[in-house]
Amino acid sequence: MSGHAQEPFAKLPVAPKPPLRRFHQARWDEPIIFEQSRPGRRGIAVPAAGVPAVEPPETVRRARPPKLPEMSQLHVLRHYVRLSQENLGVDQAVAVGQGTCTMKYSPKVNEAFAAAVGELHPLQPVDTVQGVLEVYWRLERMLAEISGMHRVSLQPASGSAAIYANVAMIRAYHASRGEGDRRDQVITTMFSHPSNAACAKTAGYEVVTLMPGADGHPDIEALRAAVGPRTAALMITNPEDTGIFNPRIADFVDLVHEAGGLACYDQANANGLLGVTRAADAGFDLCHFNLHKTFSTPHACGGPAGGACGVVERLEPFLPAPTVERGGDGYRLDTERPQSVGKTRPFLGVTPNVVRAYAWIMALGGRGLREVAEIATLNNNYLMDKVLRIPGASAPWGRDRIEQVRYSWRELFEDTGVRSEEIGARAADFGVHYWTSHHPHLVPEPFTLEPTESYSREDLDEYAAILAHVADEARRDPGLVRGAPYNQTIHKIDPTPLDDPAQWAPTWRAYTRKHLS
Amino acid sequence: MTHPYIPNAEPGVRAEMLAAVGAASVEELYAPIPAALRLDRPLDLPEAMASEQELVAHMRALLGRDTDTVAALSFLGHGCYPHHVPAVCDEVNGRSEFLTAYAGEPYEDHGRFQALFEYTSMMAELLEMDVVNVPTYDGFQAAGTAIRMAARATGRSKVLLSGAVSADKLSKLHDFLDHDIEIRTAPVTGGGEIGEVEIDDSFAAIYLETPNVYGVVETRGRELADLAHAHGALLVVSADPISLGVLAPPAAYGADIACGDIQSLGMHQSYGGGHAGYIATHDEERLVAEYPSRLFGLAPTAVPGEYGFGDVFYDRTSFAHREEGKEWVGTAAALWGITAGVYLALMGPEGMRELGETVLARTRYAMDRLAEAGATVLHSGAVHFREFAIEVPDADALLGALRGHGIFGGVRLDGRTLLVCVTERHSRDDIDRLAAAVRKELS
Ligand SMILES: Cc1ncc(COP(=O)(O)O)c(C=O)c1O
């Protein structure tokens, strides 16, 4: 054991670092918060009423106090600071392993701008919020330029919420033309993000999914066979979650238009395309962006996020209300929009993220955005070159990729029996994320890497070296990889109780009832 | 200059990397994108700010034009509430390990899983229900999904909605439900509560809100639960969790699904950016199967004494099954869930009770003072939590005049009706100041 009293110290000069980090995640062995409770303690004081009390009637009064933890302020803070240390953000880690998620740097300066709107109420008189309304208006104009669309709504709370809002507009558009009932199908592709299919279904559509052809592109013949009088829309991601750009995308759009359908572009992740090509250039009628991906707002453990829906002029009447309008006497909210799909969420949007996204674009300008796209694409191709040198790794459908790649460990799995998720758990031991990708698992033993513009060449080299090391471990000692992780807060999890209704414990209350009593 | 956000834009690095991939230029990497689709001009966007300092000056100039609810005395609520945000809440959600993380696995992101499990667990105690989701977007979405869950669980497609719901939420519910769920609306009594309700065996649910859009605490929850259950339907109740230190949780009077917004629990108003939605049920498989959201649960690890976490019943989700999953799941509002957990841990049971008592008392005090000042206070016989409506001869004129006193007096519901919001942030003096200004303007 290093540091034992009997062991000599290393000598100066300090030896070079080993090739891989000797990382260890924080391990506070932190109890669940309820286990730290002590009756009578308090984390914060509340103002006393100072006016006569009101006794609510028995029928509406709480009968027994909630069993919340009772803790002093430092101890609440310390608990959560420890938990935060047991978590990896972009600020600590080379976060290229969460492909499709566009994990980029969220500039610190933007946090102050987000905080500056903290005490604004969304229903204040408009003349008291001209600043924030101008930010909304300007960001809308910028995203309209970036997408080529006529107008953009910043109301949706996330990418999927924006996809849903787009479906709602599609539905309203066809209904306005008396075709609402007839057009009951939405076409998507297998490698379009699953929310396209799921939102369309929730909105009442039958979903038709096109499978990839031999070249990895969605099959245009399959589209030709699928479009028709029942087609409400094509909802498609491009590049798809594989990172492959569909070169016939304009033909896809044309086919759908010829059948009277609308074409809707999932541009959640437009990171490789900023200033390169636009939704409007391929003829799309609607598109959406994720502010928390391409436009740098922090991912916040999974939101608050932000979505932006862009539409062509003929769909403008259906946008979520209200819209922000500029007039002679400043900015105002237009609520009189009779054909609008209405509200998709409370108020105008996720304002702190609208402010952050605006500031991010202002820090880059048009040329900067183009540089973001170019470097994101270069980084991806550079990392792909390194990853594909690792024995057992492959990229089905070749090397033409824009900003991300869905890779496969099929060969490594066949050789070693080690699965992609086990590689990920071991990679985490070196201080990085690694994500095994969501549906569809058409690519065997998948992993998706997306090195945005934020990472340095050295970061990419490090990430590739970690994967190469773990793949090598899998060949030399598969049991080691399958038993991972070792350098994490916790050790390998047994997930079986999570799917067993008799055992699952989605809250401490359920856990104590099922397992402690 | 190499842009500070783009390390590999440095020309030497860029050239080396291009060489490494065997490309003469980045253009080559864009070869899959047909020329006809390429933008042949630079984006027409404002010039980039040349430095962080200039960006700060620009943003200050823009946002400095706003007058916020600290500068003015605000009585605005109607879905977004000015509760005190404890400093520890801001400290925790500003931690960059949480702020800049996303969707890591339960190993390297153990902290996020534990923090969210603890959030759902504290909500479960407050709600007296065993299952709570990782937050959805907001209370509107939570209501829409709760109703859809009821419809799926019962196999029915009608809902009886309380009439005392905000117009914006109603708009969302229509957009989200109309194509396959029929919404019937219950009347509102003169006292501000849900009125006579009739359902039959074709209804999936009765949906109630408490406190409702007028701040009225509904008192007939038990009766509605019994009615719903007698017809094989569910009772869905939207309740603001901040009221539950003093008010009975929906489960206590028989609700099957509780839902609502958690903005009150430690989130700033943020011009509508502080919202997140909760959905809660008992631990019944048929209801758990209907959640679209993620549910985080406890699991053992290879080492005794370690808590592991993971997704409960993941097979429900659109991540697992695309359109065959329940609705959809994606990025929503996790950091606000963590924050609400911090809030509940700071407050504890006593803090939640005291806060509830303070809000109940100050709301009543404000109602009394405004009545004395000449406004007609609506539904004054009901118990109110945090909000109440007043009738005045001209709502716009009064709001305009109050502006002259540095007061945002309330939210206009119609030409004669205002909604006034009072929280623990409004001192007795603040309320007296509002009443004095109203008295002056109405006389
Ligand atoms: C291509 C694509 N579309 C849509 C989404 C959904 O976005 P959100 O997670 O904000 O709902 C994502 C996010 O992963 C995505 O990558």
Short mmCIF file of C-alpha atoms in Angstrom, two decimals, chain A residues 48-398:
data_model
loop_
_atom_site.label_atom_id
_atom_site.label_comp_id
_atom_site.label_asym_id
_atom_site.label_seq_id
_atom_site.Cartn_x
_atom_site.Cartn_y
_atom_site.Cartn_z
CA ALA A 48 -44.28 34.06 11.89
CA ALA A 49 -47.68 35.19 10.66
CA GLY A 50 -47.79 38.34 12.77
CA VAL A 51 -51.52 38.53 12.08
CA PRO A 52 -54.41 36.49 13.50
CA ALA A 53 -54.15 32.77 12.78
CA VAL A 54 -56.60 30.93 10.56
CA GLU A 55 -57.74 27.48 11.63
CA PRO A 56 -58.65 25.45 8.57
CA PRO A 57 -61.58 23.08 9.12
CA GLU A 58 -60.86 19.49 10.06
CA THR A 59 -61.79 18.20 6.59
CA VAL A 60 -58.91 20.04 4.91
CA ARG A 61 -56.37 20.15 7.70
CA ARG A 62 -53.38 17.86 7.61
CA ALA A 63 -53.84 15.18 10.25
CA ARG A 64 -50.21 14.25 10.97
CA PRO A 65 -46.98 16.02 10.18
CA PRO A 66 -45.11 14.81 7.10
CA LYS A 67 -42.09 12.67 7.98
CA LEU A 68 -39.59 15.02 6.40
CA PRO A 69 -36.02 15.02 7.66
CA GLU A 70 -35.15 17.42 10.48
CA MET A 71 -31.66 18.80 9.98
CA SER A 72 -29.63 21.91 10.65
CA GLN A 73 -28.64 24.10 7.73
CA LEU A 74 -25.00 23.07 7.48
CA HIS A 75 -25.95 19.44 7.45
CA VAL A 76 -28.44 19.84 4.64
CA LEU A 77 -25.87 21.78 2.67
CA ARG A 78 -23.10 19.32 3.40
CA HIS A 79 -25.22 16.36 2.36
CA TYR A 80 -25.99 17.91 -1.00
CA VAL A 81 -22.48 19.17 -1.60
CA ARG A 82 -21.28 15.62 -1.03
CA LEU A 83 -23.87 14.27 -3.44
CA SER A 84 -22.83 16.86 -6.00
CA GLN A 85 -19.25 15.70 -5.66
CA GLU A 86 -20.46 12.20 -6.43
CA ASN A 87 -21.65 13.43 -9.82
CA LEU A 88 -19.85 14.25 -13.07
CA GLY A 89 -20.60 17.36 -15.07
CA VAL A 90 -19.08 18.86 -18.19
CA ASP A 91 -17.13 21.13 -15.87
CA GLN A 92 -15.13 18.17 -14.53
CA ALA A 93 -15.15 15.47 -17.16
CA VAL A 94 -14.47 14.88 -20.82
CA ALA A 95 -18.16 14.46 -21.56
CA VAL A 96 -18.02 13.11 -25.10
CA GLY A 97 -19.53 9.80 -24.06
CA GLN A 98 -23.14 10.95 -23.98
CA GLY A 99 -23.65 10.95 -27.71
CA THR A 100 -26.79 12.64 -29.09
CA CYS A 101 -26.72 14.84 -25.99
CA THR A 102 -24.34 17.54 -27.26
CA MET A 103 -22.47 17.98 -24.03
CA LYS A 104 -20.70 21.26 -24.54
CA TYR A 105 -19.29 23.97 -22.37
CA SER A 106 -21.92 26.21 -20.78
CA PRO A 107 -20.10 29.49 -20.29
CA LYS A 108 -20.00 30.59 -16.66
CA VAL A 109 -20.69 34.21 -17.49
CA ASN A 110 -24.15 33.23 -18.70
CA GLU A 111 -25.10 32.09 -15.22
CA ALA A 112 -25.16 35.65 -14.02
CA PHE A 113 -27.50 36.63 -16.86
CA ALA A 114 -29.82 33.76 -16.00
CA ALA A 115 -29.86 34.85 -12.37
CA ALA A 116 -30.65 38.43 -13.40
CA VAL A 117 -34.17 37.44 -14.45
CA GLY A 118 -34.77 35.51 -11.20
CA GLU A 119 -37.18 37.96 -9.65
CA LEU A 120 -39.22 38.79 -12.74
CA HIS A 121 -42.80 37.60 -12.61
CA PRO A 122 -44.15 36.41 -15.97
CA LEU A 123 -47.33 38.46 -15.69
CA GLN A 124 -45.73 41.82 -14.98
CA PRO A 125 -46.86 44.75 -17.12
CA VAL A 126 -45.00 44.54 -20.41
CA ASP A 127 -43.44 47.95 -20.05
CA THR A 128 -41.55 46.64 -17.00
CA VAL A 129 -40.07 43.68 -18.88
CA GLN A 130 -38.92 45.24 -22.14
CA GLY A 131 -35.40 43.92 -21.62
CA VAL A 132 -36.31 40.29 -21.30
CA LEU A 133 -38.87 40.56 -24.10
CA GLU A 134 -36.19 42.00 -26.34
CA VAL A 135 -34.02 38.96 -25.56
CA TYR A 136 -36.91 36.69 -26.58
CA TRP A 137 -37.45 38.67 -29.74
CA ARG A 138 -33.80 38.77 -30.70
CA LEU A 139 -33.25 35.09 -30.01
CA GLU A 140 -36.28 34.30 -32.15
CA ARG A 141 -34.82 36.32 -35.02
CA MET A 142 -31.44 34.62 -34.65
CA LEU A 143 -32.92 31.13 -34.67
CA ALA A 144 -35.05 32.09 -37.66
CA GLU A 145 -31.86 33.02 -39.49
CA ILE A 146 -30.07 29.86 -38.37
CA SER A 147 -32.95 27.64 -39.54
CA GLY A 148 -34.23 29.74 -42.41
CA MET A 149 -37.69 29.57 -40.86
CA HIS A 150 -40.16 32.44 -40.75
CA ARG A 151 -40.98 32.43 -37.05
CA VAL A 152 -39.78 30.60 -33.96
CA SER A 153 -41.57 29.86 -30.69
CA LEU A 154 -39.42 29.63 -27.58
CA GLN A 155 -42.23 28.38 -25.38
CA PRO A 156 -41.61 24.60 -25.29
CA ALA A 157 -39.81 23.30 -22.22
CA SER A 158 -37.53 20.82 -23.99
CA GLY A 159 -36.73 19.10 -27.24
CA SER A 160 -39.48 16.55 -26.90
CA ALA A 161 -41.94 19.25 -25.84
CA ALA A 162 -40.97 21.14 -28.99
CA ILE A 163 -41.51 18.01 -31.07
CA TYR A 164 -44.94 17.67 -29.46
CA ALA A 165 -45.70 21.35 -30.19
CA ASN A 166 -44.71 20.74 -33.81
CA VAL A 167 -47.04 17.74 -34.01
CA ALA A 168 -49.80 19.86 -32.51
CA MET A 169 -49.24 22.51 -35.19
CA ILE A 170 -49.23 19.85 -37.89
CA ARG A 171 -52.54 18.57 -36.57
CA ALA A 172 -54.04 22.06 -36.41
CA TYR A 173 -52.86 22.84 -39.93
CA HIS A 174 -54.49 19.78 -41.45
CA ALA A 175 -57.64 20.34 -39.41
CA SER A 176 -57.84 23.92 -40.71
CA ARG A 177 -57.94 22.49 -44.23
CA GLY A 178 -60.58 19.92 -43.42
CA GLU A 179 -58.08 17.08 -43.65
CA GLY A 180 -57.60 16.43 -39.96
CA ASP A 181 -59.35 13.09 -39.89
CA ARG A 182 -58.02 11.76 -43.13
CA ARG A 183 -54.36 12.48 -42.44
CA ASP A 184 -53.80 10.17 -39.50
CA GLN A 185 -50.26 8.92 -40.04
CA VAL A 186 -46.86 10.30 -39.17
CA ILE A 187 -43.81 8.83 -40.83
CA THR A 188 -40.47 8.74 -39.04
CA THR A 189 -37.24 6.79 -39.32
CA MET A 190 -35.78 4.21 -36.99
CA PHE A 191 -32.75 6.35 -36.22
CA SER A 192 -34.73 9.51 -35.66
CA HIS A 193 -34.88 10.24 -31.94
CA PRO A 194 -37.61 8.12 -30.29
CA SER A 195 -39.51 11.23 -29.18
CA ASN A 196 -40.61 11.82 -32.78
CA ALA A 197 -42.49 8.54 -32.80
CA ALA A 198 -43.64 8.87 -29.20
CA CYS A 199 -44.96 12.44 -29.47
CA ALA A 200 -46.77 11.68 -32.72
CA LYS A 201 -48.42 8.69 -31.09
CA THR A 202 -49.43 10.73 -28.03
CA ALA A 203 -51.00 13.27 -30.37
CA GLY A 204 -53.14 10.52 -31.82
CA TYR A 205 -51.20 9.56 -34.93
CA GLU A 206 -50.44 6.15 -36.25
CA VAL A 207 -46.66 5.94 -36.56
CA VAL A 208 -44.96 4.49 -39.61
CA THR A 209 -41.25 3.85 -39.13
CA LEU A 210 -38.81 3.57 -42.02
CA MET A 211 -35.89 1.23 -41.51
CA PRO A 212 -32.38 2.04 -42.63
CA GLY A 213 -31.32 0.69 -46.00
CA ALA A 214 -28.06 -1.08 -46.73
CA ASP A 215 -26.12 2.19 -46.67
CA GLY A 216 -27.50 3.27 -43.29
CA HIS A 217 -29.71 5.95 -44.82
CA PRO A 218 -33.42 5.63 -44.40
CA ASP A 219 -34.79 3.88 -47.43
CA ILE A 220 -36.41 6.28 -49.90
CA GLU A 221 -38.31 3.45 -51.57
CA ALA A 222 -39.84 2.64 -48.22
CA LEU A 223 -40.88 6.27 -47.96
CA ARG A 224 -42.38 6.21 -51.43
CA ALA A 225 -44.44 3.21 -50.38
CA ALA A 226 -45.49 4.83 -47.12
CA VAL A 227 -46.59 8.31 -48.22
CA GLY A 228 -50.09 8.97 -49.36
CA PRO A 229 -53.35 10.65 -48.54
CA ARG A 230 -53.09 9.53 -44.92
CA THR A 231 -49.72 11.19 -44.42
CA ALA A 232 -49.84 14.10 -42.02
CA ALA A 233 -46.10 14.59 -41.76
CA LEU A 234 -42.61 13.25 -41.94
CA MET A 235 -40.77 13.75 -38.65
CA ILE A 236 -37.12 13.11 -39.10
CA THR A 237 -33.76 13.67 -37.46
CA ASN A 238 -30.83 14.44 -39.76
CA PRO A 239 -28.03 13.61 -39.22
CA GLU A 240 -29.80 10.75 -37.53
CA ASP A 241 -28.72 9.45 -34.14
CA THR A 242 -26.05 7.54 -36.04
CA GLY A 243 -24.39 10.79 -37.12
CA ILE A 244 -25.10 9.93 -40.76
CA PHE A 245 -26.49 12.76 -42.91
CA ASN A 246 -29.16 11.65 -45.31
CA PRO A 247 -28.05 13.15 -48.65
CA ARG A 248 -31.47 12.68 -50.22
CA ILE A 249 -33.24 14.59 -47.51
CA ALA A 250 -34.66 17.13 -49.99
CA ASP A 251 -36.17 14.24 -51.99
CA PHE A 252 -37.75 12.92 -48.82
CA VAL A 253 -39.29 16.32 -48.20
CA ASP A 254 -40.50 16.58 -51.79
CA LEU A 255 -42.17 13.18 -51.67
CA VAL A 256 -44.04 14.13 -48.53
CA HIS A 257 -45.06 17.48 -49.97
CA GLU A 258 -46.34 15.86 -53.14
CA ALA A 259 -48.59 13.74 -50.98
CA GLY A 260 -49.88 16.84 -49.19
CA GLY A 261 -48.01 16.17 -45.94
CA LEU A 262 -45.74 18.46 -43.96
CA ALA A 263 -42.05 17.89 -43.31
CA CYS A 264 -40.76 18.41 -39.80
CA TYR A 265 -37.08 18.44 -38.97
CA ASP A 266 -35.77 17.35 -35.58
CA GLN A 267 -32.74 19.60 -35.26
CA ALA A 268 -32.38 19.10 -31.53
CA ASN A 269 -28.77 18.66 -32.30
CA ALA A 270 -27.74 21.03 -35.06
CA ASN A 271 -24.25 21.30 -33.76
CA GLY A 272 -22.50 20.08 -36.89
CA LEU A 273 -24.68 22.12 -39.23
CA LEU A 274 -24.72 25.69 -37.91
CA GLY A 275 -24.19 27.96 -40.89
CA VAL A 276 -23.62 24.92 -43.13
CA THR A 277 -27.16 23.95 -44.11
CA ARG A 278 -30.57 24.98 -42.86
CA ALA A 279 -33.94 23.37 -42.39
CA ALA A 280 -35.42 25.73 -44.95
CA ASP A 281 -32.79 24.80 -47.54
CA ALA A 282 -34.13 21.25 -47.68
CA GLY A 283 -37.70 22.53 -47.84
CA PHE A 284 -38.85 21.68 -44.32
CA ASP A 285 -42.03 23.28 -42.98
CA LEU A 286 -41.19 22.96 -39.31
CA CYS A 287 -38.11 22.29 -37.24
CA HIS A 288 -37.00 22.40 -33.66
CA PHE A 289 -33.81 23.07 -31.74
CA ASN A 290 -32.84 22.11 -28.21
CA LEU A 291 -31.45 25.14 -26.42
CA HIS A 292 -29.73 22.76 -23.99
CA LYS A 293 -27.81 21.06 -26.73
CA THR A 294 -26.73 23.14 -29.68
CA PHE A 295 -27.13 26.44 -27.84
CA SER A 296 -25.16 25.54 -24.73
CA THR A 297 -27.60 25.92 -21.86
CA PRO A 298 -26.46 23.59 -19.08
CA HIS A 299 -28.10 20.15 -19.04
CA ALA A 300 -28.88 20.50 -15.33
CA CYS A 301 -29.02 16.77 -14.55
CA GLY A 302 -31.86 16.57 -17.09
CA GLY A 303 -33.49 19.99 -17.24
CA PRO A 304 -34.77 22.68 -17.00
CA ALA A 305 -34.09 22.66 -20.70
CA GLY A 306 -35.57 24.59 -23.60
CA GLY A 307 -37.01 23.93 -27.03
CA ALA A 308 -37.51 26.19 -30.02
CA CYS A 309 -40.01 25.49 -32.79
CA GLY A 310 -39.39 27.07 -36.18
CA VAL A 311 -42.11 27.26 -38.81
CA VAL A 312 -42.62 28.56 -42.33
CA GLU A 313 -45.02 31.42 -42.92
CA ARG A 314 -48.09 29.35 -43.67
CA LEU A 315 -47.81 27.69 -40.26
CA GLU A 316 -47.34 30.91 -38.32
CA PRO A 317 -51.01 31.15 -37.27
CA PHE A 318 -50.71 27.86 -35.38
CA LEU A 319 -47.70 28.79 -33.21
CA PRO A 320 -48.13 28.49 -29.44
CA ALA A 321 -49.48 31.70 -27.94
CA PRO A 322 -48.54 34.30 -26.97
CA THR A 323 -45.91 35.46 -29.42
CA VAL A 324 -43.54 38.36 -28.78
CA GLU A 325 -44.09 41.20 -31.22
CA ARG A 326 -42.14 44.40 -31.78
CA GLY A 327 -44.04 47.57 -32.41
CA GLY A 328 -43.46 51.30 -32.40
CA ASP A 329 -43.65 51.49 -28.63
CA GLY A 330 -41.54 48.44 -27.86
CA TYR A 331 -42.21 44.77 -27.36
CA ARG A 332 -45.58 43.27 -26.54
CA LEU A 333 -47.28 39.90 -26.20
CA ASP A 334 -49.80 38.88 -28.81
CA THR A 335 -52.42 36.67 -27.21
CA GLU A 336 -55.07 37.16 -29.91
CA ARG A 337 -54.14 34.21 -32.06
CA PRO A 338 -57.35 32.35 -32.85
CA GLN A 339 -55.71 29.48 -34.76
CA SER A 340 -52.94 28.94 -32.23
CA VAL A 341 -52.45 25.50 -30.69
CA GLY A 342 -52.55 27.42 -27.42
CA LYS A 343 -50.25 26.92 -24.49
CA THR A 344 -47.64 24.19 -24.42
CA ARG A 345 -46.44 25.21 -20.96
CA PRO A 346 -47.01 28.02 -18.45
CA PHE A 347 -46.07 31.53 -19.57
CA LEU A 348 -43.54 32.41 -22.27
CA GLY A 349 -40.76 29.83 -21.98
CA VAL A 350 -37.86 28.67 -19.86
CA THR A 351 -36.56 32.20 -19.60
CA PRO A 352 -33.19 31.62 -17.90
CA ASN A 353 -32.28 29.31 -20.77
CA VAL A 354 -33.57 31.73 -23.37
CA VAL A 355 -31.24 34.32 -21.86
CA ARG A 356 -28.28 31.92 -21.74
CA ALA A 357 -28.77 30.78 -25.35
CA TYR A 358 -28.98 34.37 -26.53
CA ALA A 359 -25.77 35.28 -24.70
CA TRP A 360 -24.01 32.24 -26.14
CA ILE A 361 -24.87 33.23 -29.70
CA MET A 362 -23.81 36.81 -28.97
CA ALA A 363 -20.44 35.52 -27.79
CA LEU A 364 -19.90 33.74 -31.11
CA GLY A 365 -21.68 35.60 -33.88
CA GLY A 366 -22.33 34.08 -37.31
CA ARG A 367 -18.71 33.19 -37.98
CA GLY A 368 -18.31 31.71 -34.53
CA LEU A 369 -21.32 29.45 -35.01
CA ARG A 370 -19.91 28.20 -38.25
CA GLU A 371 -16.65 27.51 -36.47
CA VAL A 372 -18.54 25.59 -33.78
CA ALA A 373 -20.01 23.35 -36.48
CA GLU A 374 -16.74 22.83 -38.27
CA ILE A 375 -14.79 21.98 -35.16
CA ALA A 376 -17.56 19.72 -33.81
CA THR A 377 -17.38 17.84 -37.11
CA LEU A 378 -13.62 17.78 -37.16
CA ASN A 379 -13.49 16.57 -33.57
CA ASN A 380 -15.91 13.80 -34.37
CA ASN A 381 -13.97 12.62 -37.36
CA TYR A 382 -10.75 12.78 -35.40
CA LEU A 383 -12.16 10.76 -32.52
CA MET A 384 -13.71 8.26 -34.94
CA ASP A 385 -10.36 7.70 -36.52
CA LYS A 386 -8.92 6.89 -33.10
CA VAL A 387 -11.82 4.73 -31.93
CA LEU A 388 -11.86 2.65 -35.10
CA ARG A 389 -8.24 1.74 -34.48
CA ILE A 390 -9.32 -0.09 -31.33
CA PRO A 391 -9.65 -3.80 -32.08
CA GLY A 392 -13.27 -4.83 -31.71
CA ALA A 393 -14.82 -1.38 -32.32
CA SER A 394 -16.68 -0.60 -35.51
CA ALA A 395 -18.93 2.00 -37.07
CA PRO A 396 -21.65 0.27 -39.05
CA TRP A 397 -22.32 1.98 -42.40
CA GLY A 398 -19.00 3.60 -42.89
#
